[in-house]
XYZ file of C-alpha atoms in Angstrom:
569
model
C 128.727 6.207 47.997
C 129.389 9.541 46.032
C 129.782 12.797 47.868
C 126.310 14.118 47.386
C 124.560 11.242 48.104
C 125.480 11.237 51.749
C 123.145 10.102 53.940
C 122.167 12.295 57.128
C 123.342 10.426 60.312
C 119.954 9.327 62.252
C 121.480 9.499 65.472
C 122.852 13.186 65.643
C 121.148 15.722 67.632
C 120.307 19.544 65.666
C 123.089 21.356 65.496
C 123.497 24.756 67.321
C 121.845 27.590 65.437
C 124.813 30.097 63.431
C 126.906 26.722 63.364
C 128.485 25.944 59.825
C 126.533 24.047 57.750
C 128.445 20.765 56.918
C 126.928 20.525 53.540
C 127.476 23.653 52.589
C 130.627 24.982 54.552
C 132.676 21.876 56.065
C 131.376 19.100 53.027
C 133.465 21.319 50.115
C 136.618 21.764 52.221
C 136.946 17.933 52.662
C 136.022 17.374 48.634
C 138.267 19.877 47.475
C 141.564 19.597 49.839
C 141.053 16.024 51.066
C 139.665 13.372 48.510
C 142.995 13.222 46.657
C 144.100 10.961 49.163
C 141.238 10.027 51.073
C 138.455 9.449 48.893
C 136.470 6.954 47.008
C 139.857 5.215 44.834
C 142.377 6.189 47.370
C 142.618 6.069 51.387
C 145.701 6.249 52.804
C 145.837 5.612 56.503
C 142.299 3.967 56.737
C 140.784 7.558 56.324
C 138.100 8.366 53.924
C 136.274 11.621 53.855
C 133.751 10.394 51.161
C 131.149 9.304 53.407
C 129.487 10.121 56.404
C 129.799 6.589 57.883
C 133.821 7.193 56.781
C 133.980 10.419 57.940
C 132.449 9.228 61.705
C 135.116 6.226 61.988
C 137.760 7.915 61.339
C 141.258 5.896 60.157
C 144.150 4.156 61.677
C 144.781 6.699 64.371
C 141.368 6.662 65.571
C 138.292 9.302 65.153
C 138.613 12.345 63.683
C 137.455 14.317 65.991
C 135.255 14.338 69.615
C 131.698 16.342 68.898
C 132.064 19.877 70.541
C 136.079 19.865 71.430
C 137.945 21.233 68.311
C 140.981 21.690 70.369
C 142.353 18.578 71.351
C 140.595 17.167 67.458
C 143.157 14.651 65.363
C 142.175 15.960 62.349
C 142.807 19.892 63.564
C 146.468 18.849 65.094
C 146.982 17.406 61.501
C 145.533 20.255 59.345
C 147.532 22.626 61.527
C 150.690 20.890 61.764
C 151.282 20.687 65.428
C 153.775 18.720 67.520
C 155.978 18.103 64.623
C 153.456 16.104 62.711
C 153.238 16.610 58.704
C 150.734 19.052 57.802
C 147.931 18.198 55.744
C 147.000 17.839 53.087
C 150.354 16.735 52.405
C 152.357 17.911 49.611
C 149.951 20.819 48.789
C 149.321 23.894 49.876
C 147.585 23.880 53.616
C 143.929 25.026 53.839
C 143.384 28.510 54.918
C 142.859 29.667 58.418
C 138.929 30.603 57.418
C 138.612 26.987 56.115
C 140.429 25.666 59.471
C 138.283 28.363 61.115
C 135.307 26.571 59.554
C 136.158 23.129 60.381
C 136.660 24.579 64.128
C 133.658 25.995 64.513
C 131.811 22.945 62.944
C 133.498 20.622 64.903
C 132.944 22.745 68.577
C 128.961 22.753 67.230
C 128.887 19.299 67.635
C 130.005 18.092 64.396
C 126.254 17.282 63.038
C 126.459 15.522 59.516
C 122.807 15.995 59.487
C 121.817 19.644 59.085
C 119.237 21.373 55.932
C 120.558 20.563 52.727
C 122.595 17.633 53.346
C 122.824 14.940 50.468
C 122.489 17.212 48.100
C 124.040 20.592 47.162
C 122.266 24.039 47.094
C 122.384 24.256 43.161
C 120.411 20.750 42.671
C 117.790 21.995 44.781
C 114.524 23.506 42.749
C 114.590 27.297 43.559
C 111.994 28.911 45.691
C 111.200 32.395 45.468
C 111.469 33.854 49.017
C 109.329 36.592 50.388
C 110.811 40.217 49.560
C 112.690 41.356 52.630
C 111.450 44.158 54.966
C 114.043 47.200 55.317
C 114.246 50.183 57.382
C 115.060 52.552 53.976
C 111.797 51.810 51.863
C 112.584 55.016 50.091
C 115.422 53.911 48.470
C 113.900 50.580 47.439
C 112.987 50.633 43.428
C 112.975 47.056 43.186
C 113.188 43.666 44.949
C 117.274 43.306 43.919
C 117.094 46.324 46.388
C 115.676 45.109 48.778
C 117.621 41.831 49.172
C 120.800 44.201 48.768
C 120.015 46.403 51.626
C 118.915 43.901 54.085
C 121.972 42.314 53.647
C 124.205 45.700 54.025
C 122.410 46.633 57.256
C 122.573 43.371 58.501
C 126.735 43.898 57.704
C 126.398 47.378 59.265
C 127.269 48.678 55.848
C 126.011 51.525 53.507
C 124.943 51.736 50.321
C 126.712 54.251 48.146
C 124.675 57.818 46.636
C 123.433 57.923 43.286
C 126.152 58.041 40.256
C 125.828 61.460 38.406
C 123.558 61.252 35.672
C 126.013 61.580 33.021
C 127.913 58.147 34.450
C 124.842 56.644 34.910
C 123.925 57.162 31.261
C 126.947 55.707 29.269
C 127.155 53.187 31.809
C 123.345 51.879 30.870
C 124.914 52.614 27.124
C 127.554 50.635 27.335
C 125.902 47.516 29.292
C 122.936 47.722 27.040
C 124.085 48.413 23.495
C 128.131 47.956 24.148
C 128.306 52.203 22.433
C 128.260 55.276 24.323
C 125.837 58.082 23.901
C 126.580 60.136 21.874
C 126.928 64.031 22.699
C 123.445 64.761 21.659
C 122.069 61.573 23.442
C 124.363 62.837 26.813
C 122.873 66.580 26.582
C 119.320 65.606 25.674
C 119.085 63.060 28.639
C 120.771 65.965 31.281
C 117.970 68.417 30.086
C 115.491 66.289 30.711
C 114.201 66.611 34.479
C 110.954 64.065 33.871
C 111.106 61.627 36.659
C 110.985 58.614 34.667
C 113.660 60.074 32.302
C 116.008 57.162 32.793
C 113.385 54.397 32.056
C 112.674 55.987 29.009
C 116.693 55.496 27.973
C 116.518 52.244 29.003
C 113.530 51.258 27.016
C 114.772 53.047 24.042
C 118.200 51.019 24.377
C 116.024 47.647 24.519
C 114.474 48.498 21.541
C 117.383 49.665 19.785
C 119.547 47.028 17.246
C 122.465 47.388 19.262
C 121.065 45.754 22.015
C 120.746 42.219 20.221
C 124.609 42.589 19.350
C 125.871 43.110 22.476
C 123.421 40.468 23.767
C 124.905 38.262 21.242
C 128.593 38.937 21.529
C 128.605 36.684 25.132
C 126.679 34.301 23.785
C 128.570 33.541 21.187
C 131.714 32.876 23.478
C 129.324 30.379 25.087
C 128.448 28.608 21.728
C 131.993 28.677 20.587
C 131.935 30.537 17.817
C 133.924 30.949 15.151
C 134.034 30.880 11.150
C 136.884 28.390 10.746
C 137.620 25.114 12.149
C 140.285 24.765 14.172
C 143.146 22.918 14.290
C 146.174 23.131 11.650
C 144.359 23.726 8.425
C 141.812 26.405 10.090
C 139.678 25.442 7.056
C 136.689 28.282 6.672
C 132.691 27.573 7.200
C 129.878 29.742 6.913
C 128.561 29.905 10.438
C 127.598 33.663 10.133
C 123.496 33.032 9.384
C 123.620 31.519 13.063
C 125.152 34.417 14.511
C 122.701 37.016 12.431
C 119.707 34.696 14.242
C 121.651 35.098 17.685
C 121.717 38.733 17.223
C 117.783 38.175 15.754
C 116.530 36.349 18.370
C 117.635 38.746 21.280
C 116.056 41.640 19.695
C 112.879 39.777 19.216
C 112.960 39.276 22.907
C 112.793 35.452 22.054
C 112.155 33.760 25.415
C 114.791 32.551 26.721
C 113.336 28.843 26.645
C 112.110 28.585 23.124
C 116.124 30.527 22.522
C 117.160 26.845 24.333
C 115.283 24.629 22.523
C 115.750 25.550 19.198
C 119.457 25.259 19.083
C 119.522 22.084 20.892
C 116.405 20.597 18.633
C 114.926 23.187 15.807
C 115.146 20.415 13.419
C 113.058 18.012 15.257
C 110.395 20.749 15.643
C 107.196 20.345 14.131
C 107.667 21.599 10.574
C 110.761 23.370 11.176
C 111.307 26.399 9.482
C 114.782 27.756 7.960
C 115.596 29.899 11.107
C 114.953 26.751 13.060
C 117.186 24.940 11.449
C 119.877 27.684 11.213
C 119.583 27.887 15.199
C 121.278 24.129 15.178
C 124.097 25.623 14.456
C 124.291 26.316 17.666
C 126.538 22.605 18.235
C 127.693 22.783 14.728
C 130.880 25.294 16.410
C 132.625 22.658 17.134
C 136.357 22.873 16.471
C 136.874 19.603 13.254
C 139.942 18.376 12.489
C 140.456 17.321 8.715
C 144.352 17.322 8.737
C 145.596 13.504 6.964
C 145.703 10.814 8.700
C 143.009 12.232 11.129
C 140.652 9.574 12.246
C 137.467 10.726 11.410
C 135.632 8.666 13.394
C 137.049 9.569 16.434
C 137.085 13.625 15.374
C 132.832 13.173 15.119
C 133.241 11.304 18.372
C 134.969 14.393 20.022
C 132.865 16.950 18.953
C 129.732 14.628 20.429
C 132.031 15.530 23.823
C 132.598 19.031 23.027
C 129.073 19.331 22.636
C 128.120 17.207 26.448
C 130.265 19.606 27.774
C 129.393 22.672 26.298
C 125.773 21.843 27.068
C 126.290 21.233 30.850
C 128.568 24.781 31.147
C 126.204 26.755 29.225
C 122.649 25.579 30.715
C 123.275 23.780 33.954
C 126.398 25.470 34.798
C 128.641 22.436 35.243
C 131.753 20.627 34.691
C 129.894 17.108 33.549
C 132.930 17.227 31.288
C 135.224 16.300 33.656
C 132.760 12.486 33.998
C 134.231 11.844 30.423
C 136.753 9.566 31.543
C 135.583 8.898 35.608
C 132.389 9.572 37.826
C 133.044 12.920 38.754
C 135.281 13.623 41.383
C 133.460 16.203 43.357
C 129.759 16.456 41.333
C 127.157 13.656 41.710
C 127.885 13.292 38.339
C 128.980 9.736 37.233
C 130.452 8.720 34.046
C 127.539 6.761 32.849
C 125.658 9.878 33.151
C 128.178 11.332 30.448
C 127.712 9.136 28.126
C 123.578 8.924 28.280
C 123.865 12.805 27.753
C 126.306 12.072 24.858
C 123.880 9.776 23.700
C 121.338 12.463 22.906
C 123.295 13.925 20.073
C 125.401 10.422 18.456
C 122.200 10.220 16.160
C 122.487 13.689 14.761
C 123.733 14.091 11.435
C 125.916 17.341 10.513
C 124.375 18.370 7.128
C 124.882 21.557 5.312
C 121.858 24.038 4.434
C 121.791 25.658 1.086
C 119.875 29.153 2.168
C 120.600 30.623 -1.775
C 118.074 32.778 -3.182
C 115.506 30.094 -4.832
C 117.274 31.500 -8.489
C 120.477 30.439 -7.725
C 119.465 26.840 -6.713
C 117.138 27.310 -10.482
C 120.015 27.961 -12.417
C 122.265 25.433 -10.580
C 120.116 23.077 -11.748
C 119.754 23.692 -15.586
C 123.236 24.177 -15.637
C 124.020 20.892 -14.183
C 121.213 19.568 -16.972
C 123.091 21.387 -19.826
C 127.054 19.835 -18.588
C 125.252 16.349 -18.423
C 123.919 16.666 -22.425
C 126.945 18.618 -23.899
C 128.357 14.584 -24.813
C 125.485 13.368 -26.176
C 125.381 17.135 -28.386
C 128.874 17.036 -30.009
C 126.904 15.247 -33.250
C 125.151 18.366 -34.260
C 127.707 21.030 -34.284
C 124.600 23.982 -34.231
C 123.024 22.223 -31.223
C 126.243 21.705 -29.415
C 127.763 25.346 -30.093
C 124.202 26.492 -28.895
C 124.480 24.595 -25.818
C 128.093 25.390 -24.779
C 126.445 29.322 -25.017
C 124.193 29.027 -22.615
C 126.563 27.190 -20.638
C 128.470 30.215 -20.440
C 126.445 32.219 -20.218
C 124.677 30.162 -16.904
C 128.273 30.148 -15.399
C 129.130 33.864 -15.807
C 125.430 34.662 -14.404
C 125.911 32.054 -11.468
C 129.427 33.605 -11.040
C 127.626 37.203 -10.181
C 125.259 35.435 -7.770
C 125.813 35.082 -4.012
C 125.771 31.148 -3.050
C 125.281 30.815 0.839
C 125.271 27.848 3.038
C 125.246 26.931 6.461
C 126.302 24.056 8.996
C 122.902 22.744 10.684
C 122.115 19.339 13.180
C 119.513 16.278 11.812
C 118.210 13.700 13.031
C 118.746 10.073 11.643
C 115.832 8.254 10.526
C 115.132 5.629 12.963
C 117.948 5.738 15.108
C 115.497 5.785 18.370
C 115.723 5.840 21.136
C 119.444 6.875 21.221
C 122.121 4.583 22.025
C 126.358 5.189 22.746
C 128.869 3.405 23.951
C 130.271 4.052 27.041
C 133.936 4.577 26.179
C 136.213 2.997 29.113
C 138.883 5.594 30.933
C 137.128 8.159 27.831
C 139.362 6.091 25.265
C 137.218 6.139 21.554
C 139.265 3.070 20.950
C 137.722 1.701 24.227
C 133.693 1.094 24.063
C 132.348 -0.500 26.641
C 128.949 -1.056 27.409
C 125.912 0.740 25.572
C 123.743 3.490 27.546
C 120.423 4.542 26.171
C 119.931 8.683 26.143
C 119.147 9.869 29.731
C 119.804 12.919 32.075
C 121.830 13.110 35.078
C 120.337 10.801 38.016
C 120.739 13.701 40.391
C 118.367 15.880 38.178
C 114.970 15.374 38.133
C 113.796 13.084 34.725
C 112.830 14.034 31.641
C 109.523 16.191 31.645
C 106.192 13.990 30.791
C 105.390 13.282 27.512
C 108.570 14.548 26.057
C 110.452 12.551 23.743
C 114.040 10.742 24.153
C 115.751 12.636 21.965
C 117.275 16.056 21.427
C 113.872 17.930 21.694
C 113.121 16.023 24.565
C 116.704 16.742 25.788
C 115.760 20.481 25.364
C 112.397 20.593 26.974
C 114.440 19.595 30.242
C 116.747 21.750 30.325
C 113.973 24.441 30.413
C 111.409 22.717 32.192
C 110.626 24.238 35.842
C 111.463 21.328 37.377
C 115.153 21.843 36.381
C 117.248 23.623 39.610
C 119.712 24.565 36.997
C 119.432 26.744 34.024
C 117.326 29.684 35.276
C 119.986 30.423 37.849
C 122.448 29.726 35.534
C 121.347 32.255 32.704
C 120.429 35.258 35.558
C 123.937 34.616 36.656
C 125.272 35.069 33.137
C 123.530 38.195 32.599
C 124.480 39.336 36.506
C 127.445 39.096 35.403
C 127.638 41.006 32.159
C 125.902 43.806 34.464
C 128.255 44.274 37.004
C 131.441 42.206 36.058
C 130.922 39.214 38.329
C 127.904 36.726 38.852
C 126.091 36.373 42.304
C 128.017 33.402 41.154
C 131.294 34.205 40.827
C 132.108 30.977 38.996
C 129.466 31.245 36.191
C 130.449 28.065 34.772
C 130.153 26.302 37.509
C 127.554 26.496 40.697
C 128.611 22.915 41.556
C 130.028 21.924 44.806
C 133.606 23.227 43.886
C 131.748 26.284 42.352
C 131.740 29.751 44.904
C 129.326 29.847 47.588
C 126.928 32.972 46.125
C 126.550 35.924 49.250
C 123.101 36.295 47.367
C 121.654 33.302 47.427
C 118.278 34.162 47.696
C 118.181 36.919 45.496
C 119.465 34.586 42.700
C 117.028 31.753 43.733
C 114.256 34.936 43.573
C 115.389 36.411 39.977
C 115.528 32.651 38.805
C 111.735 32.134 40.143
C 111.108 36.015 38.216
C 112.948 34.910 34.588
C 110.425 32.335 34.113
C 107.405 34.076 35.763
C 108.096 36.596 33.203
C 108.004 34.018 30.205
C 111.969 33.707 30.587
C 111.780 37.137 29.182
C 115.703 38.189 28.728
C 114.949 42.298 27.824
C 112.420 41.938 31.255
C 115.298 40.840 33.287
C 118.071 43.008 32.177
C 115.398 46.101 32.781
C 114.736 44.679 36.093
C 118.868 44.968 36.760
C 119.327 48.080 35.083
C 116.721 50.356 36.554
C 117.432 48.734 40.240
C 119.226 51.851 42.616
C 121.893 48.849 43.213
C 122.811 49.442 39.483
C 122.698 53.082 39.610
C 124.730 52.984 42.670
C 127.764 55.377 42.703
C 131.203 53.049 41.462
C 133.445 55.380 43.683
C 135.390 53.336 46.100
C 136.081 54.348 49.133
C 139.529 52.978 51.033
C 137.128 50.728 53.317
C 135.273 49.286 50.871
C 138.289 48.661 48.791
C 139.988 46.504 51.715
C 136.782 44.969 53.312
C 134.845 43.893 49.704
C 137.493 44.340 46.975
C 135.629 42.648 44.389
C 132.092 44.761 45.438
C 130.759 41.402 46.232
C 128.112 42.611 48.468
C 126.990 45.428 46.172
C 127.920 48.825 48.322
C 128.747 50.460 45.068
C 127.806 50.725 41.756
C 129.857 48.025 39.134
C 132.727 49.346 37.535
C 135.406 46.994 35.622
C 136.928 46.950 32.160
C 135.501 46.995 28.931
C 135.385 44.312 26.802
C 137.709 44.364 23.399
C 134.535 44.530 21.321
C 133.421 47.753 23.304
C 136.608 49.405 22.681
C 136.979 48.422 19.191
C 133.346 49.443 18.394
């Protein structure tokens, strides 16, 4: 039975309030340190730790542990080494005291298998918006992300940090918002100006401004694997660059962040598409391609269909389904069948290119190609033939002075519904197995009503409300751009081998707030930007520096290193 499909054990009692949650703070510890050798393909000594029934029994040597006595516990003698015995896990590194500390405290709790959450992990779980906390400081509260921050630092016995002076303040907001700084007259006209709502008038004006949809865009495009050649040995070119200008488009429109999804997973199957529909496709058309000789092309279409399963489950439900390519996933309730009914979406997409050339150009194309075709059947009249070969000429020279563009877009086949795949056995192309029909994970709730099962149908999912996933995953990416690391620290990953966030229910509360606010990305960031978290001093002090390095619990304002398109802008 896969990890998170543990079953709670009926006959435990509650487990002591403060204990460690087992599937949240003991359940990761045994999937990431102990499965190699005692999990679903391989148990040495009798001893599995991928089940509860497992975990209860125990192995050879007996039970693991006895409920409530962590000190004279078989498994804590092994994990620590003691009497002489090999340390596990063996032959890698031993888990951290906090981890054993964990395990300890679990284990002295009564070792319950049966508290909130278990058989299925925090991420999978629909968000909730929780009520705003209560705080002693109202003053200093602009905001809810305040208020979840400072109930958390009192409850820490911790401080927030003063006000950054104005003129930090403003090229930070600059610089986060537009990726420039102000400029001198921008810096002097914003310190003159004693209004109180001063600063939301900067950050509306940066919202508005052009620059903000290229800096929006220039993360994004990391995620969608950008680039305008194609990989490999030959690095041939392609003209990607309409998809980026309708990135950079889109954000400045303010495009909601769910119509954003489904139009580059399915703008061709739209109704009607239009041309910027279509260019959004391109989206999975940034695949790296492989044309060296001797390439099997076959199996280079089949490997972009897996670039583009995994790229989809990083991007919108922040996970590593690409790792079920070859295996059910080791640690994620992700199995490989699931892979491959994912892949299945997107095997009945054709890659065709788009001619977007002024309507002229595709004119002249076209009497050109009319006039090659007839220059044979001309060469008995000399008058008519020499008058023909002019105009060819003089077609070519004006086609020659004309921009041609093109793009790489997705399309559906006709009548390839609903989509099939082959699973491919151990993730071998040359292996297919059996065929899967187009689906979504089993641990994710099923495809909305009504929709389709196809790509558009695919993308309605992803942004339906019902999905635990890709609201928290986008808030996390743009929590991140904000102040250098998500409330996720692992932004590609909130799975079970993903970091724990401190904020959880500030994350679960923005989620809920991104699609109250029609998934509105400019709302969000505003929300961020204009919180007195973000305008937070970024001085460190020596204590904060040794007891939160990485400003994880949000005493200070962010501060970290520009980006290489910041600094070359």
């Amino acid at each position: 039975m896969p990890w998170l499909l543990l079953m709670a054990n009926p006959s435990a009692q509650t487990a002591k309030p403060n204990a460690p949650d087992f599937a949240e703070d003991v359940a990761p510890i045994f999937r990431g340190r102990c499965l190699q050798c005692h999990g679903p393909d391989v148990h040495k000594g009798g001893l599995r730790f991928d089940t509860t029934a497992a975990i209860l029994k125990g192995g050879k040597n007996g039970p693991l542990f006895e409920p409530g006595k962590s000190g004279s516990s078989y498994l804590i003698e092994r994990l620590l080494g003691k009497d002489g015995s090999p340390q596990m896990p063996m032959g890698f590194a031993p888990l951290s005291p906090e981890d054993i500390s964990t395990i300890k405290r679990w284990i002295d709790a009564g070792g319950h298998i049966n508290s909130a959450g278990v058989g299925r992990h925090w991420a999978y779980i629909k968000p909730l918006q929780a009520p705003i906390p209560k705080v002693k400081e109202k003053d200093w509260v602009r905001n809810p992300i305040d208020a979840f921050v400072l109930a958390k630092l009192q409850s820490e016995g911790l401080k927030h940090s003063a006000p950054a002076p104005r003129a930090t303040l403003l090229r930070r907001v600059y610089l986060d918002l537009t990726g420039l700084p102000p400029s001198v007259e921008d810096t002097d006209h914003f310190l003159a100006d004693m209004r109180p709502n001063a600063y939301d008038l900067v950050v509306d004006k940066l919202l508005a401004s052009p620059s903000f949809g290229e800096r929006q865009a220039s993360p994004w495009l990391d995620l969608a694997r950008y680039a305008d050649s194609t990989g490999y040995e030959k690095d041939l070119n392609r003209t990607m660059w309409p998809y980026r200008d309708w990135v950079i488009d889109a954000f400045n429109k303010d495009m909601p962040y769910d119509e954003f999804t489904i139009e580059q997973i399915a703008g061709d199957l739209l109704p009607e598409p239009t041309k910027d529909q279509l260019i959004a496709t391109g989206f999975h058309r940034n695949t790296m391609y492989n044309t060296e000789g001797g390439v099997d092309q076959g199996e280079q279409r089949w490997l972009t269909l897996v670039d583009r399963v995994g790229t989809t489950g990083s991007v919108w439900l922040g996970s590593t389904i690409a790792c079920a390519q070859c295996h059910n996933h080791k640690y994620d309730p992700f199995s490989q069948e699931d892979f491959y009914k994912l892949l299945a979406f997107f095997d009945t997409s054709n890659e065709p290119t788009m001619d977007l050339s002024d309507p002229k150009v595709r004119e002249l194309s076209s009497e050109l190609s009319t006039l090659e075709k007839s220059l044979p059947k001309l060469k008995g009249d000399a008058d008519a033939f020499k008058a023909a070969s002019n105009t060819v000429k003089l077609l070519r020279q004006q086609l020659d002075e004309m921009t041609s563009v093109s793009t790489l877009i997705m399309e559906e086949k006709k009548g390839a519904y609903p989509p099939k795949t082959p699973l491919r056995i151990s993730g071998a192309y040359l292996a297919p197995g059996k065929i899967v029909e187009a689906d979504v994970p089993k641990i994710l709730p099923r495809l909305p009503k009504g929709a389709p099962q196809n790509r558009l149908g695919l993308a309605k999912w992803l942004v339906s409300r019902d999905n635990p996933l890709t609201a928290r995953v986008r808030v996390n990416q743009l929590w991140e751009e904000i102040f250098g690391v998500g409330l996720v620290k692992t932004v590609e990953d909130l799975g079970t081998q993903g970091e724990k966030p401190v904020y959880k229910e500030l994350l679960d509360w923005l989620a809920c707030d991104f699609m109250n606010q029609g998934w509105s990305t400019k709302q969000m960031l505003r929300l961020i930007v204009t919180s007195n978290t973000y305008r937070q001093s970024s001085v460190e002090t020596a204590a904060m520096k040794e007891r939160d390095p990485e400003d994880r619990l949000l005493e200070r304002g962010p501060r970290f290193r520009m980006s290489a398109e910041m600094i070359r802008d």
